[in-house]
mmCIF file of C-alpha atoms in Angstrom:
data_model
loop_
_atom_site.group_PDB
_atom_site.id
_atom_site.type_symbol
_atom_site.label_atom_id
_atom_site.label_comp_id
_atom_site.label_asym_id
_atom_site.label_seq_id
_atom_site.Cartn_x
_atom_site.Cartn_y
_atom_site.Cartn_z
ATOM 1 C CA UNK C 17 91.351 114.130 102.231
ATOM 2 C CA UNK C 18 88.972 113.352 99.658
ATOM 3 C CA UNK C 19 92.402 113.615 96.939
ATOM 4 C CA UNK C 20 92.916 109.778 97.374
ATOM 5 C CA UNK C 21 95.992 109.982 95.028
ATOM 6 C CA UNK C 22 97.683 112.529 97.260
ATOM 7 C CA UNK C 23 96.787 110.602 100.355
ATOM 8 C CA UNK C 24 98.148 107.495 98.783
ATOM 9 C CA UNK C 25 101.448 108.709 97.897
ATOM 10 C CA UNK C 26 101.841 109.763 101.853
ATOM 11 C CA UNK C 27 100.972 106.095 102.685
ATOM 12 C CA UNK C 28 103.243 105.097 99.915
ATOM 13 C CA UNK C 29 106.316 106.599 101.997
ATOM 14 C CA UNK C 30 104.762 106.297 105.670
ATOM 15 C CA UNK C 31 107.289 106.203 108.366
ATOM 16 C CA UNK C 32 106.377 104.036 111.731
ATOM 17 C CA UNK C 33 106.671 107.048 113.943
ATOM 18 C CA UNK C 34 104.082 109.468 111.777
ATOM 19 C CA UNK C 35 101.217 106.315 111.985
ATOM 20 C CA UNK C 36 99.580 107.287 115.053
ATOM 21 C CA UNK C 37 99.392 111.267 113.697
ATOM 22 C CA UNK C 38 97.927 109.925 110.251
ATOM 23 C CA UNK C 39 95.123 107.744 111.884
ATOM 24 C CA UNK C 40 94.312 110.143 113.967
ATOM 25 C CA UNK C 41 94.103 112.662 110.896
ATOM 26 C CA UNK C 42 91.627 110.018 108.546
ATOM 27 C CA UNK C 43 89.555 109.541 111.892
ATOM 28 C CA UNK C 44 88.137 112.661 112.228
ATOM 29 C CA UNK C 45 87.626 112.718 108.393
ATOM 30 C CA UNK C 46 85.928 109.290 108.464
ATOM 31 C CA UNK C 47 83.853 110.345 111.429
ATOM 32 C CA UNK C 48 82.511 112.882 109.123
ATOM 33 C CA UNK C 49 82.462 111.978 105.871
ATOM 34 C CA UNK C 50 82.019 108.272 105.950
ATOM 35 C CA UNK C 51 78.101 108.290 106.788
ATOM 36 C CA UNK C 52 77.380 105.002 108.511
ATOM 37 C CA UNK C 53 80.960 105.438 110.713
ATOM 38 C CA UNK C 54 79.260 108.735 111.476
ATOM 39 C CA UNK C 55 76.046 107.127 112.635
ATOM 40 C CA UNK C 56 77.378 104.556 114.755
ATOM 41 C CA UNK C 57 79.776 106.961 116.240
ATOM 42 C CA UNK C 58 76.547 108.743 117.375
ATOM 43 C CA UNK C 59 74.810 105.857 118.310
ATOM 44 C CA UNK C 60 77.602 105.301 120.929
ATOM 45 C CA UNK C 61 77.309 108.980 122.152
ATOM 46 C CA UNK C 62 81.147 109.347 121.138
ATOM 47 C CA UNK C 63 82.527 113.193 120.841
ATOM 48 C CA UNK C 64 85.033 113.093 117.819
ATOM 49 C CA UNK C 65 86.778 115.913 118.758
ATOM 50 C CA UNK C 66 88.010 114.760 122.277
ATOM 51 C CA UNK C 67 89.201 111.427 120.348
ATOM 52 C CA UNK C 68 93.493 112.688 120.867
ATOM 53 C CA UNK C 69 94.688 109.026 120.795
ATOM 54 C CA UNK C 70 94.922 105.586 118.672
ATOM 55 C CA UNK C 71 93.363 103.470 122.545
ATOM 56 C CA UNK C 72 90.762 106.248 122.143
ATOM 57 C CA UNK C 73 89.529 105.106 118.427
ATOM 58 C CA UNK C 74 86.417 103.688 118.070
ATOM 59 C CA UNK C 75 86.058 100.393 115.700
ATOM 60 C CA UNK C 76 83.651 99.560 113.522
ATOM 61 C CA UNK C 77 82.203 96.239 113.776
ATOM 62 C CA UNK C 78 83.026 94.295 110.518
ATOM 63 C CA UNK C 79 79.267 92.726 109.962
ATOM 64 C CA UNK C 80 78.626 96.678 108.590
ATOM 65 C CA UNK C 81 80.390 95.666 105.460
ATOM 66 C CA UNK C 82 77.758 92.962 105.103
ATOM 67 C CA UNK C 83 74.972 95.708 104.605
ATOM 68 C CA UNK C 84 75.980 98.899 103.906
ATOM 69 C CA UNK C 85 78.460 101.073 101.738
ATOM 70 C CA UNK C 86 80.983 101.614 103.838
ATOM 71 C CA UNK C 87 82.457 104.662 102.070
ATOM 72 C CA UNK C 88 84.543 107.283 102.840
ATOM 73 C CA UNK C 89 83.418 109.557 99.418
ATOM 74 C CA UNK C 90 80.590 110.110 97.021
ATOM 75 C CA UNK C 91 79.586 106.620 95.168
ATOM 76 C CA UNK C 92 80.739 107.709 91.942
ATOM 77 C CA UNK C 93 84.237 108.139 93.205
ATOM 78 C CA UNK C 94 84.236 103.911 93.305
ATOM 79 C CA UNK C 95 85.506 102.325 91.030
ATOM 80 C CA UNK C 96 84.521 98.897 91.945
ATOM 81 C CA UNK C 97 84.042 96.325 95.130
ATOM 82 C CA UNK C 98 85.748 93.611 96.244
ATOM 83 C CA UNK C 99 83.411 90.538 97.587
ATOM 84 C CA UNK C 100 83.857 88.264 100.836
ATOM 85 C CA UNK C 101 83.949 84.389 99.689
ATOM 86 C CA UNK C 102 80.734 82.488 101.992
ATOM 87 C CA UNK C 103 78.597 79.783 101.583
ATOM 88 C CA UNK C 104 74.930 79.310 99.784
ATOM 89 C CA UNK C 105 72.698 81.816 101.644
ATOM 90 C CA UNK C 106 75.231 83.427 103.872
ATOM 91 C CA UNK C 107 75.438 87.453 103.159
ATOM 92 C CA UNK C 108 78.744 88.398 102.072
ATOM 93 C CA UNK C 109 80.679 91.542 102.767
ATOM 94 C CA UNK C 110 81.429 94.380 100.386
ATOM 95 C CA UNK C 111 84.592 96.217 100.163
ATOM 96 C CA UNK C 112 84.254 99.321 97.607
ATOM 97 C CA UNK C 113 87.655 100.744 96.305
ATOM 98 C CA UNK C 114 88.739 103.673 94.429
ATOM 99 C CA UNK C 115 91.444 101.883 92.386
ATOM 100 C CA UNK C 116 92.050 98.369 92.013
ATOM 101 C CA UNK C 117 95.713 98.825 90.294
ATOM 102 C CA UNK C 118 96.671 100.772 93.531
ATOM 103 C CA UNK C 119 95.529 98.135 96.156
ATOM 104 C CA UNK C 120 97.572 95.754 93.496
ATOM 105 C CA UNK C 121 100.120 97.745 93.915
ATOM 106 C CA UNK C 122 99.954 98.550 97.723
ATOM 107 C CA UNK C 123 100.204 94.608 97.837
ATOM 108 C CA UNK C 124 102.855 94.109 95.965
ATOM 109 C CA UNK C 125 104.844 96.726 97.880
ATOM 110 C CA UNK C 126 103.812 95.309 101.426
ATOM 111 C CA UNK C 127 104.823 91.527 99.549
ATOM 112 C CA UNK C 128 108.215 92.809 98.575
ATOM 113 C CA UNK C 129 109.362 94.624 101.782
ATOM 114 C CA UNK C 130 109.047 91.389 103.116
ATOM 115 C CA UNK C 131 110.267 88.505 100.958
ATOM 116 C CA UNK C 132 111.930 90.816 98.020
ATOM 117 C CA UNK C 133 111.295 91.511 94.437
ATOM 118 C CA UNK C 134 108.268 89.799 92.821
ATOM 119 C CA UNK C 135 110.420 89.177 89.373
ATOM 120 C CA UNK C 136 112.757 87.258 91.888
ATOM 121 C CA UNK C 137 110.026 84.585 91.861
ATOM 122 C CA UNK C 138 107.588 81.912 90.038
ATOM 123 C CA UNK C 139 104.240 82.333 91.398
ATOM 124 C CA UNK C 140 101.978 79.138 91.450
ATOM 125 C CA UNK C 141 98.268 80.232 92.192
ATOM 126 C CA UNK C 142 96.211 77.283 93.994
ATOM 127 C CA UNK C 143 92.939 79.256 94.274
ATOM 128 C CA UNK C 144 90.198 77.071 93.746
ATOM 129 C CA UNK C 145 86.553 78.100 94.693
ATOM 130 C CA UNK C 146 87.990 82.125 94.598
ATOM 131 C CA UNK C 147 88.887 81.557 90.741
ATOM 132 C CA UNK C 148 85.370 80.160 90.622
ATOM 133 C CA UNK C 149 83.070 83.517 91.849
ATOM 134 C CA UNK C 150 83.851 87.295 91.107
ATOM 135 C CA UNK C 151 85.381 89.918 93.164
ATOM 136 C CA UNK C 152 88.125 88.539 94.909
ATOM 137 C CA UNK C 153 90.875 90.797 96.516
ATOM 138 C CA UNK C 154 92.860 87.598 96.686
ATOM 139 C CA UNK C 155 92.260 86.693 93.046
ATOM 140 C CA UNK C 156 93.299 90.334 92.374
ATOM 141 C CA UNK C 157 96.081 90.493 94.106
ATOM 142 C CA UNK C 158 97.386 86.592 92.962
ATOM 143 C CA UNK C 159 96.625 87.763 89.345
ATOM 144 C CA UNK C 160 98.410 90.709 89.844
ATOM 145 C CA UNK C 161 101.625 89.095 91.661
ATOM 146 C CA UNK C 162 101.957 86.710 88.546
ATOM 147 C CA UNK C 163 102.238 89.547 86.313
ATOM 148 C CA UNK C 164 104.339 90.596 88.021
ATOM 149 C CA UNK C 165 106.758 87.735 87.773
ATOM 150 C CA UNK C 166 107.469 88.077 84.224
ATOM 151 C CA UNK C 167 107.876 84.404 84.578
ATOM 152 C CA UNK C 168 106.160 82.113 81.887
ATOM 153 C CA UNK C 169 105.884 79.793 84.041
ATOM 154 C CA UNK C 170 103.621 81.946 86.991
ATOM 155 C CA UNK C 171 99.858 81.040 86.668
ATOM 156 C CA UNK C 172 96.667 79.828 88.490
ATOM 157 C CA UNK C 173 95.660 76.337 88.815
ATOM 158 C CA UNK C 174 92.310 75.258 89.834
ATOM 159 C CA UNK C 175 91.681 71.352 90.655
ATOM 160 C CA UNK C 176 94.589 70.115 88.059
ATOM 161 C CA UNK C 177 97.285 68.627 90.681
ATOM 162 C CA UNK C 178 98.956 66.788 88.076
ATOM 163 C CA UNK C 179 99.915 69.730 86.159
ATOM 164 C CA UNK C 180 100.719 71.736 89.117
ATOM 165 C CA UNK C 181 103.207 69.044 90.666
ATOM 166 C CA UNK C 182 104.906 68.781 87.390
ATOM 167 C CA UNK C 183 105.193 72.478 87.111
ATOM 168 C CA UNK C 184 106.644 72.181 90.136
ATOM 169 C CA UNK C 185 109.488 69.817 89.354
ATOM 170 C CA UNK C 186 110.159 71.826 86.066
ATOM 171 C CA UNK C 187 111.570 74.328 88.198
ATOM 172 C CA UNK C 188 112.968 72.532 91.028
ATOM 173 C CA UNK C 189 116.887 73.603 89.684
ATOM 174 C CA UNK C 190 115.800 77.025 88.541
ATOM 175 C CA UNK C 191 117.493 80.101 90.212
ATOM 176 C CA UNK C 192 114.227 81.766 90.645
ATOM 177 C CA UNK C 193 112.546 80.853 94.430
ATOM 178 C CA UNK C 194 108.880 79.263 93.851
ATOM 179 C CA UNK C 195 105.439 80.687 95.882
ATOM 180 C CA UNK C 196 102.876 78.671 95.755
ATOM 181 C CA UNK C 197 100.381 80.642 97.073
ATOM 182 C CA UNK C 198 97.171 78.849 98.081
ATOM 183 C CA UNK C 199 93.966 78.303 100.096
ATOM 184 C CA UNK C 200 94.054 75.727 102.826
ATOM 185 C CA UNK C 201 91.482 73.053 102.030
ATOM 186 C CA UNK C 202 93.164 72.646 98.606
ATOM 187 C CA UNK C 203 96.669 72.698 100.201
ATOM 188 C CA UNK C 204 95.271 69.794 102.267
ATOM 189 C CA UNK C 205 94.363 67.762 99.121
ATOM 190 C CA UNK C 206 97.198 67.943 97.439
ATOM 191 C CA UNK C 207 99.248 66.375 100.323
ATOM 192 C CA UNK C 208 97.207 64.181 100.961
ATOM 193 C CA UNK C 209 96.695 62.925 97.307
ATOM 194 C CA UNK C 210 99.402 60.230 97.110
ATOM 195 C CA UNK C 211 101.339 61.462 95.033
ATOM 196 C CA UNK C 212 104.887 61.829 94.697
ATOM 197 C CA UNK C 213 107.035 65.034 92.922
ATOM 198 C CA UNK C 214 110.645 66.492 93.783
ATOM 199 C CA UNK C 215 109.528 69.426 95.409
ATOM 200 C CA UNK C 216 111.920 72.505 94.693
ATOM 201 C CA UNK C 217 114.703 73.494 96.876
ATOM 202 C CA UNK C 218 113.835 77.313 96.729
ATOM 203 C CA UNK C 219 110.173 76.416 97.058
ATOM 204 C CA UNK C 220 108.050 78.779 99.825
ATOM 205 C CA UNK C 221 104.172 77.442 100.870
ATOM 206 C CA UNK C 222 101.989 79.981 101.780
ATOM 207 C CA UNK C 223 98.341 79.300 102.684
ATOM 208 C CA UNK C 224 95.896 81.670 102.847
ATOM 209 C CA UNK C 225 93.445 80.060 105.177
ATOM 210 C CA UNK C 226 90.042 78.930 104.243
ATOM 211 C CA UNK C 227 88.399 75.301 104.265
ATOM 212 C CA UNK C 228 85.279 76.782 102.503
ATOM 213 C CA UNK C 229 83.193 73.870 104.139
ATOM 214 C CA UNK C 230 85.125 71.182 102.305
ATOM 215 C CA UNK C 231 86.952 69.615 104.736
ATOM 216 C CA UNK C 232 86.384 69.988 108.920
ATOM 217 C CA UNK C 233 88.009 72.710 110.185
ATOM 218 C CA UNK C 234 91.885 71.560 112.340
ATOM 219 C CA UNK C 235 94.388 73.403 114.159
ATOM 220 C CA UNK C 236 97.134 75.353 112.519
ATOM 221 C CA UNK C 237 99.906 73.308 113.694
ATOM 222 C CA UNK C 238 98.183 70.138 112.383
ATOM 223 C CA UNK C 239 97.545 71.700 109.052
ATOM 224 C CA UNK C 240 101.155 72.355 108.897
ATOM 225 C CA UNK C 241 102.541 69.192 110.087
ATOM 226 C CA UNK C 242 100.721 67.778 106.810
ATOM 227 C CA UNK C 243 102.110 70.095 104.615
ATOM 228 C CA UNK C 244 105.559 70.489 104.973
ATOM 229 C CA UNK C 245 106.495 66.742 105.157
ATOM 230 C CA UNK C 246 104.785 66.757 101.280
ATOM 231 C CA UNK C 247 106.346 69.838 100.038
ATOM 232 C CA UNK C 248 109.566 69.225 101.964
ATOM 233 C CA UNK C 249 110.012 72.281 103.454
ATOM 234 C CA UNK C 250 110.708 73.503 107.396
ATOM 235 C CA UNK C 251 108.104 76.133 107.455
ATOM 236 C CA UNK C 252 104.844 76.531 105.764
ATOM 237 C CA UNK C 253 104.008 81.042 105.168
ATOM 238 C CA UNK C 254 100.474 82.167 105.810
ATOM 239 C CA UNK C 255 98.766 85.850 104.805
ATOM 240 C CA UNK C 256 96.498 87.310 106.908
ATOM 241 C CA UNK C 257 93.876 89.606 104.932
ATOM 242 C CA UNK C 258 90.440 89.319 104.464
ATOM 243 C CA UNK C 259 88.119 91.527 102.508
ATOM 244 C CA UNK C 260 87.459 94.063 104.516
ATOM 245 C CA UNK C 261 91.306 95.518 104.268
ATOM 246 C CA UNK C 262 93.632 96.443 101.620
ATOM 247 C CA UNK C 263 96.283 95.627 103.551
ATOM 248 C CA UNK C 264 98.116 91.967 104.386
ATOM 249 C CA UNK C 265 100.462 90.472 107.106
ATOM 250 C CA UNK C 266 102.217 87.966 106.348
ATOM 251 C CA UNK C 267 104.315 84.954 108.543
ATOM 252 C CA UNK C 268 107.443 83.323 107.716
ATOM 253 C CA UNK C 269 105.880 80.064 109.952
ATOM 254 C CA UNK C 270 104.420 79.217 113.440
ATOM 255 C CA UNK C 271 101.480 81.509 112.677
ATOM 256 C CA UNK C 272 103.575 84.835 113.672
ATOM 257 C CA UNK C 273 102.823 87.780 111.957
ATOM 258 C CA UNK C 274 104.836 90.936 111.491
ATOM 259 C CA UNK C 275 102.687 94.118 110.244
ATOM 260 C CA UNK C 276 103.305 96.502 107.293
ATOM 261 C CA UNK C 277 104.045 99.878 107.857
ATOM 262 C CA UNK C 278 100.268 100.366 106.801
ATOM 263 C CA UNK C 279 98.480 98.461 109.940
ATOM 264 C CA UNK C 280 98.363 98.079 113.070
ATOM 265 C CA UNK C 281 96.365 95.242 115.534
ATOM 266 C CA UNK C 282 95.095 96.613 118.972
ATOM 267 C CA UNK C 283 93.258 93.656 120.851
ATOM 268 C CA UNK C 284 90.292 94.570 122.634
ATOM 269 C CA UNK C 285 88.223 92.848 125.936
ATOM 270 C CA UNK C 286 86.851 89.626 125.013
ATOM 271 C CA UNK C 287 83.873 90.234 127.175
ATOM 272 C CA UNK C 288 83.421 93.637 126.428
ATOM 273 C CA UNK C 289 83.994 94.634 123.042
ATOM 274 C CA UNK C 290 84.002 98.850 123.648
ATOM 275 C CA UNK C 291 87.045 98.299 125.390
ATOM 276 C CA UNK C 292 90.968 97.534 124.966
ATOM 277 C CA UNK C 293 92.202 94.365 126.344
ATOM 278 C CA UNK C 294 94.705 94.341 129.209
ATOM 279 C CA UNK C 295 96.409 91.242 128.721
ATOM 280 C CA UNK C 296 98.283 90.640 125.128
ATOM 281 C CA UNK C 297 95.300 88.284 124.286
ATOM 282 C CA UNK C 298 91.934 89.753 122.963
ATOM 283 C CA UNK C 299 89.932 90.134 120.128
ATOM 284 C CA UNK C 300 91.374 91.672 116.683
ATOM 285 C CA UNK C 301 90.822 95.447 115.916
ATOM 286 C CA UNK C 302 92.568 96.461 112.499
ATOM 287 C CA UNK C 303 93.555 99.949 111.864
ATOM 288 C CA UNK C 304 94.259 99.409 108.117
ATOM 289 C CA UNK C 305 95.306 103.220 106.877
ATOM 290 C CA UNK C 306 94.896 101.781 103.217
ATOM 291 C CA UNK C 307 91.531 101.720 103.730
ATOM 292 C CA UNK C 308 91.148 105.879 103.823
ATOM 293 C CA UNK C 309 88.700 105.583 101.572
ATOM 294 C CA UNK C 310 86.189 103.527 103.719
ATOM 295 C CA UNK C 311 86.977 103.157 107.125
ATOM 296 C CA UNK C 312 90.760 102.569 108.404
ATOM 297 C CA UNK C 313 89.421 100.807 111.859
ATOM 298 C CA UNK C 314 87.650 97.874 111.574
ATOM 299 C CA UNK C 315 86.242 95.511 114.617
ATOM 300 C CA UNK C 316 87.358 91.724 113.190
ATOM 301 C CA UNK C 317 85.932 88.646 114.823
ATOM 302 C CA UNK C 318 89.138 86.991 114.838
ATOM 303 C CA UNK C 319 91.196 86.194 117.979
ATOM 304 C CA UNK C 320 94.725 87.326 118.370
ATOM 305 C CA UNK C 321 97.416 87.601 120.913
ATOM 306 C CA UNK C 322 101.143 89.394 121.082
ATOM 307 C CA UNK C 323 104.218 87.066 122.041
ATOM 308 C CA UNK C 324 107.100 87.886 124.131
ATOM 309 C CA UNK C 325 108.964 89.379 120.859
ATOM 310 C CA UNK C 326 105.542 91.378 120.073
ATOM 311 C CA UNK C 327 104.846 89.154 116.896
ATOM 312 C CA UNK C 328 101.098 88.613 116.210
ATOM 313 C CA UNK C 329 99.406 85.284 116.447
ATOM 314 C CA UNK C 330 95.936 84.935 115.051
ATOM 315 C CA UNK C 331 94.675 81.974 117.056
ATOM 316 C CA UNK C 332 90.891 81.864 115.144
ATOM 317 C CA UNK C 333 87.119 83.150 115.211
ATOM 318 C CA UNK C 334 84.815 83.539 117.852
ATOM 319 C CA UNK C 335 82.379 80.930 118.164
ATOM 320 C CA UNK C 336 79.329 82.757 117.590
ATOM 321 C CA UNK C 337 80.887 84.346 114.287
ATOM 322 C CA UNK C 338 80.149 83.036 110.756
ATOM 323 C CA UNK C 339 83.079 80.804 109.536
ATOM 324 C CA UNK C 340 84.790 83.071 106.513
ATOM 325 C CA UNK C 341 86.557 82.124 103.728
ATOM 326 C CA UNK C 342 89.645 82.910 104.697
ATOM 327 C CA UNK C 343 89.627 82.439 107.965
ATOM 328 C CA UNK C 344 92.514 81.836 110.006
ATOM 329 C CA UNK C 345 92.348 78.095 112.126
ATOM 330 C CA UNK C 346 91.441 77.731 116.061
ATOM 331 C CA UNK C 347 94.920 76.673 117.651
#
């Protein structure tokens, strides 16, 4: 298992129905060689080896990432970490990885099953305060998308709304379709700036989530309902990642997520976290198999529930958790 490029390539061609067999197969690796899984597998008394199903899985509670090395190999295997975005004094996590280029490329592939062919679009990065610090899986991934492009015109854009508006209205006739990809709270300023542009027809919105304690945090559908009358579109796209993953959901509007082939969400008991939920509202547990390498099943504090057509809705945090960069809003 340790052969991360052969384990890759499987989860490069992973069909829906072989999921449950492969996260069964990197849990009882990471319950061995992943040493603080291992210990707080023991500390809850759990017996790997009668572990024969996905409801059966034991999570690891995200804060872990906050102080330890949550690694599924030696530490000279890693290549790198990627860093969680919080504010002055707040401990941020660390997500170690064995190859940035491949979790730039597992994006791009999870981006493109979705909304098609990168070179297909002009990519508009609105990342202010992630351009600003290091380690970023966002920034990566952004940075990554634009080259992608092979547009001259793709690019990241910090507090410069002028230039970014006019960018904008350069290619408002232009065949390619335009993502501007960006983080909430700077989202917000922008429409609520005053000023005017012809926003392009082909244009898609996608926020990211994140206020970053500049502005008070609203509900989803307000956010939106500022948004789309300024960028004059029907539907604003969000990405859910954070991170702790290499993996990303994305939504097409109303906060509904579909999953990549990579992930799956399992809510568990509100009240008591060691256990599933029974209703299709509960708290967020991740089984992200990109993250073989550290550990796949991750314990979020995030909030989530399944509609009627099984789509995912991330309604927000718990209360008692520490607001996150990129954290989704409370409907």
């Amino acid at each position: 298992m340790q052969d991360f490029k052969s384990f890759s390539s499987r989860l490069n061609n992973l069909k829906p129905d072989v999921f449950e067999n492969l996260a069964l197969e990197l849990f009882h690796f990471q319950a061995q060689a992943n040493s603080i899984y291992k210990k707080y597998l023991e500390a809850r008394n759990i017996n790997t080896q009668s572990v024969k199903s996905l409801d059966q899985i034991p999570f690891l509670p995200i804060r872990f990432f906050k102080d330890h090395d949550v690694i599924s190999a030696p530490n000279a295997t890693m290549k790198g970490y990627f860093s969680s975005s919080g504010t002055t004094g707040m401990i941020t996590s660390k997500h170690y990885f064995w190859s940035e280029s491949w979790y730039q490329q597992h994006a791009q592939q999870i981006f493109e099953a979705k909304y098609g062919e990168l070179k297909g679009f002009h990519v508009l990065a609105l990342l202010p305060a992630y351009l600003e610090r290091k380690g970023s899986s966002l920034v990566s991934m952004a940075d990554h998308f634009i080259r992608e492009s092979k547009s001259e015109h793709s690019g990241f854009y910090l507090y410069n709304q002028d230039e970014l508006l006019k960018k904008m209205e350069l290619l408002a006739n232009d065949g390619r379709k335009v993502l501007l990809l960006g983080v909430t709270f700077a989202l917000l300023d922008l429409a609520e700036s005053g000023k005017k542009f012809a926003a392009p027809s082909n244009l898609i919105v996608m926020e990211t989530g994140g206020m970053k304690g500049r502005r008070k945090e609203m509900i989803r559908e307000e956010v939106h309902d500022i948004l789309k009358p300024f960028f004059g579109v029907d539907a604003i796209h969000s990405e859910y990642g954070m991170t702790e993953l290499m993996s990303q959901a994305y939504s097409k509007g109303h906060g509904k997520y579909t999953l990549p082939n990579s992930m799956r969400v399992m809510l568990r008991d509100v009240n008591d976290p060691l256990s599933l939920s029974q209703r299709s509202q509960g708290g967020i547990n991740v089984i992200d198999l990109a993250n073989f390498h550290s550990c796949a099943f991750v314990e979020t504090q995030d909030l989530g529930k399944y509609d009627e057509n099984g789509m995912l809705e991330v309604l927000g945090r718990f209360d008692n958790s520490e607001i996150r960069g990129c954290n989704l809003l409370v409907q």
